[in-house]
Amino acid sequence: MTDAVVNAEEDAPVKKSKLPLILGVVLALVGGGGGFFAVQSGMLPFGQSAEPEAAHTTENAPEGVDSGETAEDIAGLAFIEMEPIVISLRKASGIKHLRFSANLEVDLIHQAEVEKVLPRVVDVLNSYLRALELEDLSDPMALPKLRAQMLRRINIATGQGRVRDLLIMEFVLN
């Protein structure tokens, strides 16, 4: 009887671990979520098309305007120059200074409105830049990320759609 029990235990199939399968599924989900976030936040240029914006501008075009022309072509652009901002950044080795200046790209029809709230824009940027640490600026992709964050805050301060872009003219750390 003992020989029969031993043979039954030897013939039992060995169960494989499901850990590699679970890790693969988890990594695929995390990778997919990270890719979606990167595209939606604008870090990657994929998934962004000019079609919805072009459709929006032709709908708002004045009467008698050829549909091939957009409202931006007619209205034109204005660039509002901001005064340079100097920020102190603290580090263990001492204090560094960041000199920042930029221009705001706006449609001519919004220029006066944005110029009225320019002190608020400077305040928002000043507060954001002061919250940065020196390590935040050492990354090679820091400037595009900072630019996107600043433009988001500017749009909140001025009203959505008034500022088209933030053009960084000077970003010097010394």
Tab-separated table of C-alpha atoms in Angstrom:
chain	number	residue	atom	x	y	z
A	1	MET	CA	0.000	0.000	0.000
A	2	THR	CA	2.766	2.401	0.647
A	3	ASP	CA	4.057	2.052	-2.895
A	4	ALA	CA	0.669	3.045	-4.324
A	5	VAL	CA	0.503	6.177	-2.180
A	6	VAL	CA	3.998	7.249	-3.225
A	7	ASN	CA	3.222	6.771	-6.928
A	8	ALA	CA	0.030	8.852	-6.657
A	9	GLU	CA	1.942	11.766	-5.149
A	10	GLU	CA	4.607	11.625	-7.878
A	11	ASP	CA	2.015	11.655	-10.687
A	12	ALA	CA	0.221	14.768	-9.412
A	13	PRO	CA	0.749	17.730	-11.831
A	14	VAL	CA	2.852	20.646	-10.579
A	15	LYS	CA	0.834	23.892	-10.384
A	16	LYS	CA	2.443	26.852	-12.149
A	17	SER	CA	2.624	30.232	-10.467
A	18	LYS	CA	0.181	32.875	-11.660
A	19	LEU	CA	2.454	35.719	-10.523
A	20	PRO	CA	3.918	36.462	-14.013
A	21	LEU	CA	0.417	36.664	-15.483
A	22	ILE	CA	-0.794	39.014	-12.743
A	23	LEU	CA	2.312	41.213	-13.064
A	24	GLY	CA	1.846	41.381	-16.837
A	25	VAL	CA	-1.774	42.495	-16.533
A	26	VAL	CA	-0.948	45.091	-13.870
A	27	LEU	CA	1.957	46.523	-15.909
A	28	ALA	CA	-0.206	46.670	-19.052
A	29	LEU	CA	-2.915	48.590	-17.173
A	30	VAL	CA	-0.412	51.006	-15.630
A	31	GLY	CA	1.288	51.552	-19.002
A	32	GLY	CA	-2.022	52.155	-20.745
A	33	GLY	CA	-3.140	54.591	-18.046
A	34	GLY	CA	0.181	56.433	-18.166
A	35	GLY	CA	0.013	56.700	-21.949
A	36	PHE	CA	-3.538	58.030	-21.804
A	37	PHE	CA	-2.539	60.622	-19.195
A	38	ALA	CA	0.496	61.728	-21.222
A	39	VAL	CA	-1.585	62.269	-24.353
A	40	GLN	CA	-4.478	63.986	-22.559
A	41	SER	CA	-2.222	66.338	-20.595
A	42	GLY	CA	-0.385	67.431	-23.729
A	43	MET	CA	2.992	65.881	-22.887
A	44	LEU	CA	2.805	63.930	-26.139
A	45	PRO	CA	1.517	65.486	-29.371
A	46	PHE	CA	-0.641	62.470	-30.280
A	47	GLY	CA	-4.400	62.714	-30.181
A	48	GLN	CA	-4.510	66.469	-30.680
A	49	SER	CA	-6.002	67.612	-33.936
A	50	ALA	CA	-6.745	71.081	-35.215
A	51	GLU	CA	-10.109	69.980	-36.616
A	52	PRO	CA	-12.302	70.861	-33.597
A	53	GLU	CA	-10.649	74.275	-33.243
A	54	ALA	CA	-11.007	75.006	-36.956
A	55	ALA	CA	-14.686	73.999	-36.848
A	56	HIS	CA	-15.217	76.278	-33.863
A	57	THR	CA	-13.606	79.291	-35.539
A	58	THR	CA	-15.492	78.961	-38.815
A	59	GLU	CA	-18.791	78.831	-36.952
A	60	ASN	CA	-17.999	82.145	-35.267
A	61	ALA	CA	-16.750	83.849	-38.426
A	62	PRO	CA	-18.605	87.044	-39.370
A	63	GLU	CA	-21.082	86.988	-42.232
A	64	GLY	CA	-19.659	87.542	-45.686
A	65	VAL	CA	-16.369	85.910	-44.760
A	66	ASP	CA	-15.124	83.086	-46.924
A	67	SER	CA	-15.342	79.815	-45.003
A	68	GLY	CA	-11.683	79.117	-45.890
A	69	GLU	CA	-10.620	82.009	-43.673
A	70	THR	CA	-10.750	81.570	-39.949
A	71	ALA	CA	-11.645	84.120	-37.307
A	72	GLU	CA	-7.961	84.235	-36.243
A	73	ASP	CA	-6.947	85.343	-39.742
A	74	ILE	CA	-9.409	88.228	-39.571
A	75	ALA	CA	-9.010	89.259	-35.945
A	76	GLY	CA	-5.222	89.052	-35.843
A	77	LEU	CA	-2.945	88.465	-32.936
A	78	ALA	CA	-1.405	90.682	-30.299
A	79	PHE	CA	1.547	90.004	-28.036
A	80	ILE	CA	1.437	91.474	-24.561
A	81	GLU	CA	4.895	91.861	-23.072
A	82	MET	CA	5.240	91.105	-19.389
A	83	GLU	CA	7.782	92.739	-17.131
A	84	PRO	CA	10.644	90.428	-16.142
A	85	ILE	CA	10.190	88.548	-12.862
A	86	VAL	CA	13.169	87.708	-10.637
A	87	ILE	CA	12.620	84.846	-8.182
A	88	SER	CA	14.893	83.682	-5.352
A	89	LEU	CA	15.325	79.908	-5.164
A	90	ARG	CA	16.882	78.466	-2.005
A	91	LYS	CA	19.277	75.566	-2.032
A	92	ALA	CA	21.598	74.090	0.584
A	93	SER	CA	24.599	75.566	-1.231
A	94	GLY	CA	23.091	79.056	-1.318
A	95	ILE	CA	20.497	81.184	-3.051
A	96	LYS	CA	19.983	81.112	-6.811
A	97	HIS	CA	17.962	83.604	-8.836
A	98	LEU	CA	15.609	82.865	-11.697
A	99	ARG	CA	14.982	85.645	-14.201
A	100	PHE	CA	11.792	85.038	-16.159
A	101	SER	CA	10.127	87.127	-18.844
A	102	ALA	CA	7.404	86.193	-21.298
A	103	ASN	CA	4.874	87.456	-23.807
A	104	LEU	CA	1.212	86.503	-23.877
A	105	GLU	CA	-0.253	85.672	-27.289
A	106	VAL	CA	-3.854	86.897	-27.464
A	107	ASP	CA	-6.426	87.707	-30.123
A	108	LEU	CA	-6.784	91.428	-30.769
A	109	ILE	CA	-10.369	91.330	-29.533
A	110	HIS	CA	-9.173	90.117	-26.090
A	111	GLN	CA	-6.093	92.336	-25.799
A	112	ALA	CA	-7.682	95.084	-23.677
A	113	GLU	CA	-9.332	92.573	-21.335
A	114	VAL	CA	-6.062	90.713	-20.742
A	115	GLU	CA	-4.079	93.931	-20.239
A	116	LYS	CA	-6.543	94.953	-17.484
A	117	VAL	CA	-5.827	91.780	-15.502
A	118	LEU	CA	-2.082	91.663	-16.233
A	119	PRO	CA	-1.166	92.380	-12.576
A	120	ARG	CA	-3.188	89.306	-11.604
A	121	VAL	CA	-1.289	87.244	-14.190
A	122	VAL	CA	2.048	88.450	-12.808
A	123	ASP	CA	0.889	87.583	-9.291
A	124	VAL	CA	-0.145	84.062	-10.325
A	125	LEU	CA	3.165	83.450	-12.095
A	126	ASN	CA	5.152	84.932	-9.227
A	127	SER	CA	3.395	82.637	-6.737
A	128	TYR	CA	3.872	79.566	-8.929
A	129	LEU	CA	7.554	80.214	-9.655
A	130	ARG	CA	8.322	80.863	-5.973
A	131	ALA	CA	6.867	77.470	-5.087
A	132	LEU	CA	9.352	75.721	-7.382
A	133	GLU	CA	12.487	74.101	-6.095
A	134	LEU	CA	15.840	74.068	-7.830
A	135	GLU	CA	15.506	70.332	-8.484
A	136	ASP	CA	12.307	71.023	-10.473
A	137	LEU	CA	14.339	73.050	-12.962
A	138	SER	CA	17.169	70.541	-13.465
A	139	ASP	CA	15.064	68.155	-15.568
A	140	PRO	CA	15.617	68.572	-19.348
A	141	MET	CA	11.825	68.522	-19.877
A	142	ALA	CA	11.220	71.076	-17.129
A	143	LEU	CA	10.565	74.067	-19.395
A	144	PRO	CA	7.692	72.532	-21.426
A	145	LYS	CA	6.071	71.239	-18.223
A	146	LEU	CA	6.455	74.598	-16.472
A	147	ARG	CA	5.125	76.416	-19.536
A	148	ALA	CA	2.012	74.217	-19.606
A	149	GLN	CA	1.419	74.741	-15.878
A	150	MET	CA	1.869	78.511	-16.176
A	151	LEU	CA	-0.441	78.742	-19.205
A	152	ARG	CA	-3.100	76.782	-17.312
A	153	ARG	CA	-2.865	79.222	-14.390
A	154	ILE	CA	-2.903	82.227	-16.727
A	155	ASN	CA	-6.089	80.952	-18.379
A	156	ILE	CA	-7.716	80.656	-14.970
A	157	ALA	CA	-6.713	84.226	-14.075
A	158	THR	CA	-7.730	85.820	-17.387
A	159	GLY	CA	-10.675	83.667	-18.346
A	160	GLN	CA	-10.668	80.608	-20.541
A	161	GLY	CA	-9.793	81.210	-24.190
A	162	ARG	CA	-8.428	84.749	-23.880
A	163	VAL	CA	-4.731	83.839	-23.835
A	164	ARG	CA	-3.742	81.585	-26.712
A	165	ASP	CA	-0.145	80.896	-25.731
A	166	LEU	CA	2.678	81.790	-23.381
A	167	LEU	CA	5.907	82.647	-25.154
A	168	ILE	CA	8.895	82.408	-22.828
A	169	MET	CA	11.429	85.058	-23.773
A	170	GLU	CA	13.868	84.630	-20.914
A	171	PHE	CA	14.417	81.803	-18.446
A	172	VAL	CA	17.817	82.271	-16.827
A	173	LEU	CA	18.979	80.596	-13.630
A	174	ASN	CA	22.087	82.048	-11.972
